[in-house]
Coordinates of C-alpha atoms and ligand atoms in Angstrom, one line a residue:
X11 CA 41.0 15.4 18.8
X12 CA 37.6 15.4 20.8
X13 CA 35.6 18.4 19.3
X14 CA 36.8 17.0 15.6
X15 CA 35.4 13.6 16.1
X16 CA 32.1 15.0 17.6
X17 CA 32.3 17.5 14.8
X18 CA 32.3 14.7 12.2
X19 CA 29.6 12.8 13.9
X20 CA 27.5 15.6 13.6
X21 CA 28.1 16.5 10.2
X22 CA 27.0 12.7 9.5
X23 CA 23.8 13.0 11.3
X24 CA 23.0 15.7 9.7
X25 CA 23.5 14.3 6.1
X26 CA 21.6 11.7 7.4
X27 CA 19.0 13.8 8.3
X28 CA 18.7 16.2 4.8
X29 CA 18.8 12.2 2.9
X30 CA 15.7 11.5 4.9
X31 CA 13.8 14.7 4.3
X32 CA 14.8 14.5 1.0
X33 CA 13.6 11.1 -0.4
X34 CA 10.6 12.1 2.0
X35 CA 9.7 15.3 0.0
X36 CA 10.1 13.9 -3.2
X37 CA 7.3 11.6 -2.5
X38 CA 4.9 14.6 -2.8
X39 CA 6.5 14.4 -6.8
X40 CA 5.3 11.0 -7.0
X41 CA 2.1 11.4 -5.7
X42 CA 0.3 11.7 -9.2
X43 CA 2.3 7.8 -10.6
X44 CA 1.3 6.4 -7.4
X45 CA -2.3 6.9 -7.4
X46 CA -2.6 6.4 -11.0
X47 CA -0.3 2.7 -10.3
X48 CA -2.4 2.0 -7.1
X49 CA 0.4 1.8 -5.4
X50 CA -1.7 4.0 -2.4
X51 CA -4.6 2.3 -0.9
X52 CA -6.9 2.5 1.9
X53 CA -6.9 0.4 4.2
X54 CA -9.9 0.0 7.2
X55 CA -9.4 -0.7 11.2
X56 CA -12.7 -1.5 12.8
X57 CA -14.2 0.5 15.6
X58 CA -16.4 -1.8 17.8
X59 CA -19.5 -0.4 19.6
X60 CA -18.9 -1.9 23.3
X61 CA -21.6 -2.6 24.5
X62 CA -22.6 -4.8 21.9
X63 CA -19.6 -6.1 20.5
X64 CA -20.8 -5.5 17.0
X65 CA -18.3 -3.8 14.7
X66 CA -20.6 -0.9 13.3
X67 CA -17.6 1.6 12.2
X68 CA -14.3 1.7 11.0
X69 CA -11.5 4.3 9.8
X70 CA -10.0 4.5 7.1
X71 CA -5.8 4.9 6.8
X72 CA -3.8 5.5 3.9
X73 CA -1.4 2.8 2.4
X74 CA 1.5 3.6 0.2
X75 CA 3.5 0.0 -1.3
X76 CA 6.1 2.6 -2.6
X77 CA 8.0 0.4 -5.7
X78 CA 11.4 0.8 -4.1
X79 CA 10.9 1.9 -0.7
X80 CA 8.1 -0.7 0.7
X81 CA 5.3 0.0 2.9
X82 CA 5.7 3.5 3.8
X83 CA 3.2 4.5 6.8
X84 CA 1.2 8.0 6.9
X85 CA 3.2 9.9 8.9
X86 CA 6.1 9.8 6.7
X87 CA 4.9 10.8 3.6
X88 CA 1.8 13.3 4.5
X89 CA 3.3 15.9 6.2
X90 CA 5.6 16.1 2.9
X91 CA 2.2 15.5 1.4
X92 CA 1.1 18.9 3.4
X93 CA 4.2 20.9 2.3
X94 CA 4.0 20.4 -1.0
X95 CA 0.3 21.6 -1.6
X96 CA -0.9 17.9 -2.7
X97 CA -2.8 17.1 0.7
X98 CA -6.4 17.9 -0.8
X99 CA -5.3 15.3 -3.8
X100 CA -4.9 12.7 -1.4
X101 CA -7.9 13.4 0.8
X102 CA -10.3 12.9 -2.2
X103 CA -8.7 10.0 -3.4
X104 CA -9.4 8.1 -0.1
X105 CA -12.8 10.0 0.7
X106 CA -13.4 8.4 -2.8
X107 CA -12.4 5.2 -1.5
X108 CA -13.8 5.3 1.8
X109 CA -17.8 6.8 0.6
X110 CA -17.3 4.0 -1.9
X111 CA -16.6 1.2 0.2
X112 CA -19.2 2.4 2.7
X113 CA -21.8 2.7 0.1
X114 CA -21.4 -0.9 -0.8
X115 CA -21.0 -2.5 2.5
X116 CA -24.7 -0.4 3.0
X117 CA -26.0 -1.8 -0.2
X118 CA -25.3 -5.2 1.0
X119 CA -27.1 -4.2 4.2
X120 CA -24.4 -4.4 6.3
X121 CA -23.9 -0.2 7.0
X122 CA -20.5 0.7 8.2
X123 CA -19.9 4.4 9.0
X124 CA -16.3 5.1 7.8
X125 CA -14.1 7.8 9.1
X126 CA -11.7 9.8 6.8
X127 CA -8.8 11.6 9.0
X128 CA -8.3 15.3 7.7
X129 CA -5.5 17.0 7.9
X130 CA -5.3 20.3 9.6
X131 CA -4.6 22.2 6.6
X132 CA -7.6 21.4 4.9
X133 CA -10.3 21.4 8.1
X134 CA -10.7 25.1 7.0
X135 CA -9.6 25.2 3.6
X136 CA -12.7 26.4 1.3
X137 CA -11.6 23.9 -1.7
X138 CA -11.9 20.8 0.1
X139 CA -15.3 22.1 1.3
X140 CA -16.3 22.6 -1.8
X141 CA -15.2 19.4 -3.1
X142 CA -16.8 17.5 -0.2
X143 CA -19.8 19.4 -0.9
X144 CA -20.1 18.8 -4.7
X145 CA -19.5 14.8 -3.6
X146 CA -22.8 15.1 -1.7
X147 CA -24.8 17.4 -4.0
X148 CA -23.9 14.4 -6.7
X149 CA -25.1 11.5 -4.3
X150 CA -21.1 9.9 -4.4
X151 CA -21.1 10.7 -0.8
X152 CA -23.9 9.4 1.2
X153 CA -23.4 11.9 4.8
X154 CA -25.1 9.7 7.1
X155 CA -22.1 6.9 6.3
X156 CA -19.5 9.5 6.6
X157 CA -17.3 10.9 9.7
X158 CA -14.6 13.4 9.1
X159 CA -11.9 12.7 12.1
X160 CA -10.1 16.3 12.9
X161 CA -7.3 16.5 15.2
X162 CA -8.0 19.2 18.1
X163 CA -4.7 20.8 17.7
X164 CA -6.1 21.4 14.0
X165 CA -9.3 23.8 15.2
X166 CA -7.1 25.5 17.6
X167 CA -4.8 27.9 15.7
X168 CA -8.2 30.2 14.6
X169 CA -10.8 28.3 16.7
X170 CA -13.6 30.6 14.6
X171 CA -12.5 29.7 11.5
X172 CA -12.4 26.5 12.2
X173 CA -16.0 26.4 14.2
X174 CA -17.1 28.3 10.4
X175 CA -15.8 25.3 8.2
X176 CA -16.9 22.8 10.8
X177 CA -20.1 23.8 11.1
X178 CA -21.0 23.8 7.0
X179 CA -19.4 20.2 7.2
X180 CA -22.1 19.1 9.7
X181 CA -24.5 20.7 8.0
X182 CA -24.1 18.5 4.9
X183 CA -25.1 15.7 7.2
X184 CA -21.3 14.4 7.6
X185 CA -20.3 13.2 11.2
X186 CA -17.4 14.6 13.1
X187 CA -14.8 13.4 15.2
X188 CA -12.0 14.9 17.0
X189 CA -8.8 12.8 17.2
X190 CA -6.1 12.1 19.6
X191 CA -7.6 13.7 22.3
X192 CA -5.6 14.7 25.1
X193 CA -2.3 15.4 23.1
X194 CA -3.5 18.9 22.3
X195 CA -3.9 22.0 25.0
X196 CA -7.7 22.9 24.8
X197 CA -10.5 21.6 26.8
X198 CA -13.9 19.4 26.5
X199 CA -15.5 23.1 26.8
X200 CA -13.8 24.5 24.2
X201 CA -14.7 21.8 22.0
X202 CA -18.1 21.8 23.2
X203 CA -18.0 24.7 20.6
X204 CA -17.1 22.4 17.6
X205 CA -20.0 20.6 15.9
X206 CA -18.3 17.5 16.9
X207 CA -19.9 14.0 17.8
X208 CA -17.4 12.0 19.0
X209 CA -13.5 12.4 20.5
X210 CA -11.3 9.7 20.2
X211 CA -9.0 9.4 23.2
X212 CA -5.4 9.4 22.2
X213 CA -3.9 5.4 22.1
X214 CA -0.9 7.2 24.2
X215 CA -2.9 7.3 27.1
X216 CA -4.8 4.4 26.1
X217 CA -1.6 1.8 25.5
X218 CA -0.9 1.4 29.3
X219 CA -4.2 1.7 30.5
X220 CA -4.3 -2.2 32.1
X221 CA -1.3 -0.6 34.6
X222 CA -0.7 3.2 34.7
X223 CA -3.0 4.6 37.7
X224 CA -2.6 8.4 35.9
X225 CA -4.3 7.2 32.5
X226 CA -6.7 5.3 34.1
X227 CA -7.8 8.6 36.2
X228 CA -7.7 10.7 33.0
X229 CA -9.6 7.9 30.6
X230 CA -12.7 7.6 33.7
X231 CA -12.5 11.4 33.8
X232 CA -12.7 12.1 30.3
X233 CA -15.5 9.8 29.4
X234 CA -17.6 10.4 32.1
X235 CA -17.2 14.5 31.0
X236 CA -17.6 13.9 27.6
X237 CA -20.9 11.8 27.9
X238 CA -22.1 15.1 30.5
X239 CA -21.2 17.3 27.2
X240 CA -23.3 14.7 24.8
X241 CA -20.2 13.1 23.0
X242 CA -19.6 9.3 21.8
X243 CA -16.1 8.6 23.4
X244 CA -13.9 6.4 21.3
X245 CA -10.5 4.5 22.5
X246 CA -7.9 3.9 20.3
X247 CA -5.0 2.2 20.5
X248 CA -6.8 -0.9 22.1
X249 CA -4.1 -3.9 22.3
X250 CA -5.6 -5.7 24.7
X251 CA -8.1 -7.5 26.5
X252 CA -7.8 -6.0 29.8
X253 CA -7.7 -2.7 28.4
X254 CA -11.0 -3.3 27.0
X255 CA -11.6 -4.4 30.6
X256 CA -11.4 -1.2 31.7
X257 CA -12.6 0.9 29.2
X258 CA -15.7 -1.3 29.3
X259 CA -15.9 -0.2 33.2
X260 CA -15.6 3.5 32.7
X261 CA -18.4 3.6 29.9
X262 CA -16.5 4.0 26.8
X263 CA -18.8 3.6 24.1
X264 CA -16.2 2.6 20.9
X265 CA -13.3 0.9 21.2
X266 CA -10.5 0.4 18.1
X267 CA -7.2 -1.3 17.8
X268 CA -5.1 -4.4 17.2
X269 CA -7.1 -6.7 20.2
X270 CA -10.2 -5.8 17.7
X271 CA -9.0 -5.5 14.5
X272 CA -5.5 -4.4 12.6
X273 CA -6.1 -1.9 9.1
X274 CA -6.9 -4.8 6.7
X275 CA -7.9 -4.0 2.7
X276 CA -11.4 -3.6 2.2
X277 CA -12.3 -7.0 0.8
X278 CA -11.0 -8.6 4.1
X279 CA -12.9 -6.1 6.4
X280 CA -15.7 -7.0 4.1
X281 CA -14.9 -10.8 5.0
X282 CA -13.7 -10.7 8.4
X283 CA -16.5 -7.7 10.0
X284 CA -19.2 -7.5 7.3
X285 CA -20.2 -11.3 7.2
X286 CA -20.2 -11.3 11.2
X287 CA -22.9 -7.9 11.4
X288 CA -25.1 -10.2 8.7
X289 CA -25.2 -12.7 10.6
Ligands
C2E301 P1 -4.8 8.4 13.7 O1 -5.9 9.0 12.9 O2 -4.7 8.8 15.2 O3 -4.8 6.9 13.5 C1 -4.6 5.9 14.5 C2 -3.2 5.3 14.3 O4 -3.0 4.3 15.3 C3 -3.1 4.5 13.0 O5 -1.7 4.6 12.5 C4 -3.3 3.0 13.4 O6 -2.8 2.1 12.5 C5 -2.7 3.0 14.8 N1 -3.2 2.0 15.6 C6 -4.4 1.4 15.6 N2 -4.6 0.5 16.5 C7 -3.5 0.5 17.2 C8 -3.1 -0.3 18.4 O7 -3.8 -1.1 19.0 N3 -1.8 0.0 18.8 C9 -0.9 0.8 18.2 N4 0.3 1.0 18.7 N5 -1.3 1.6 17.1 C10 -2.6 1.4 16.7 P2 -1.4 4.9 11.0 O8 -2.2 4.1 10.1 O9 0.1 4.8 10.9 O10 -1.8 6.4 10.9 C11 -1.1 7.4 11.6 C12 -1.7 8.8 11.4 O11 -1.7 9.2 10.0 C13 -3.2 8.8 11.7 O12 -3.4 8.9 13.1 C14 -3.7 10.0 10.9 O13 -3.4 11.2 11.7 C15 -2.8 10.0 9.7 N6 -3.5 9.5 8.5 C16 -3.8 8.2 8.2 N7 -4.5 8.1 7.1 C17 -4.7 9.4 6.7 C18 -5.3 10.1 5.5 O14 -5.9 9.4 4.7 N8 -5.3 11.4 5.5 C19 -4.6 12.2 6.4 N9 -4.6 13.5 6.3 N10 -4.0 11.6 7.5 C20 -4.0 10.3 7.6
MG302 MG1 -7.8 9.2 13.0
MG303 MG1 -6.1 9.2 16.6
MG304 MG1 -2.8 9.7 15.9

């Protein structure tokens, strides 16, 4: 009958379901064999200053090449990564990477300030402070090279907390970012209590910006707001040329995405970006 078939489908989704999450939260089990196997890596995706078409930034995103699985993208394995307690792990393996990459790309005097996404979780969590800290009191980290991107649903579940953690990370000299802007519910204002420096518009609003009146209206509002509030506005998600058009009409100051540059290892951002700001 009906109700038995749909019955059965749904039992198969849902073992379907509990096979995903499960392969996906034993990763956090591997985390330790992967590192030590470099099977995770960084990998960097320019951020282009548009005004002068120079490539003066980039961000760094986490690779896995999982032996059985293949490339396995961030958002599969870090909120497993997050449930499991092995988050601050990964974070100092690719601030490692990143301050490390950066320091040698200065050294050849070609400086590229390199952004490190961290998670919620750890924004306001007094270990990674104190790691991040120890990195700078050691002179592994050089600050002025270093952002720290921060989602703004992250800051918003105990804004003072997070405004607290925040503000000791800009103190270090570190730069700070707040990512995919627009997806969350606060405001500019409310950020405007963040030591922030720069928000980076979400690519969901970015992606159709060459056609879609409403993200056009919201891009042009938010950037011309955000420079009145003193912030760097950063587009990402930038898969074109004419959306470059029009970001380079409303005043965005960096733009980032696969018209300027996929995430490419480090030797082939060095290659491809680093030769071409020597020049
Ligand atoms: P995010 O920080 O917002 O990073 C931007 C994402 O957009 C990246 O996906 C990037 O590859 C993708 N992207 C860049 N340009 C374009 C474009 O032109 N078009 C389209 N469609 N997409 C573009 P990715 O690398 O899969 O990373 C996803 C998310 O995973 C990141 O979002 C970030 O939240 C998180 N993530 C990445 N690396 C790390 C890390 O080391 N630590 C933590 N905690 N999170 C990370
Ligand atoms: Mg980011
Ligand atoms: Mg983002
Ligand atoms: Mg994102």
């Amino acid at each position: 009958d009906q109700a038995g078939e749909l019955g059965k489908e749904w039992q198969l989704y849902d073992d379907e379901i509990d096979r995903q999450l499960d392969w996906r939260l034993s990763l956090a089990s591997e985390l330790n064999e992967a590192l030590a196997a470099g099977d995770i890596w960084v990998a960097y995706q320019p951020k282009m200053a548009i005004a002068s078409g120079q490539v003066t930034a980039a961000e760094a995103l986490v690779r896995w090449q999982h032996p059985q699985r293949g490339a396995i993208l961030p958002d599969a394995f870090i909120p497993a990564l997050e449930a499991s307690g092995r988050i601050l792990d990964l974070t100092l393996f690719v601030l490692g990477r990143a301050v490390a990459d950066a320091a040698s790309w200065a050294a050849a005097g070609t400086p590229i300030n390199v952004a490190v996404n961290v998670s919620a979780l750890l924004a306001t969590d007094v270990k990674f402070l104190t790691a991040v800290r120890a990195m700078v009191a050691d002179g592994s980290i050089d600050p002025s090279l270093l952002t720290l991107e921060v989602t703004e649903s992250a800051t918003m579940a105990d804004p003072q907390r997070a405004i607290t953690a925040l503000e000791q990370l800009a103190a270090l000299g570190i730069g700070l970012s707040i990512d995919d802007y627009g997806t969350g519910q606060s405001t500019l204002t409310y950020l405007k209590r963040l030591p922030a420096k720069e928000i980076k518009i979400d690519k969901s609003f970015v992606l159709g910006l060459a056609d879609n009146r409403s993200d056009q209206v919201m891009v042009r509002s938010t950037i011309e707001l955000a420079h009145e509030l003193g912030y760097k506005v950063v587009a990402e998600g930038v898969e074109t040329q004419s959306i470059l058009d029009v970001l380079t009409a409303a005043g965005c100051d960096y733009a980032q995405g696969w018209h300027i540059g996929r995430p490419i290892r480090a030797s082939d951002f060095e290659m491809k970006f680093c030769a071409r700001l020597a020049a």
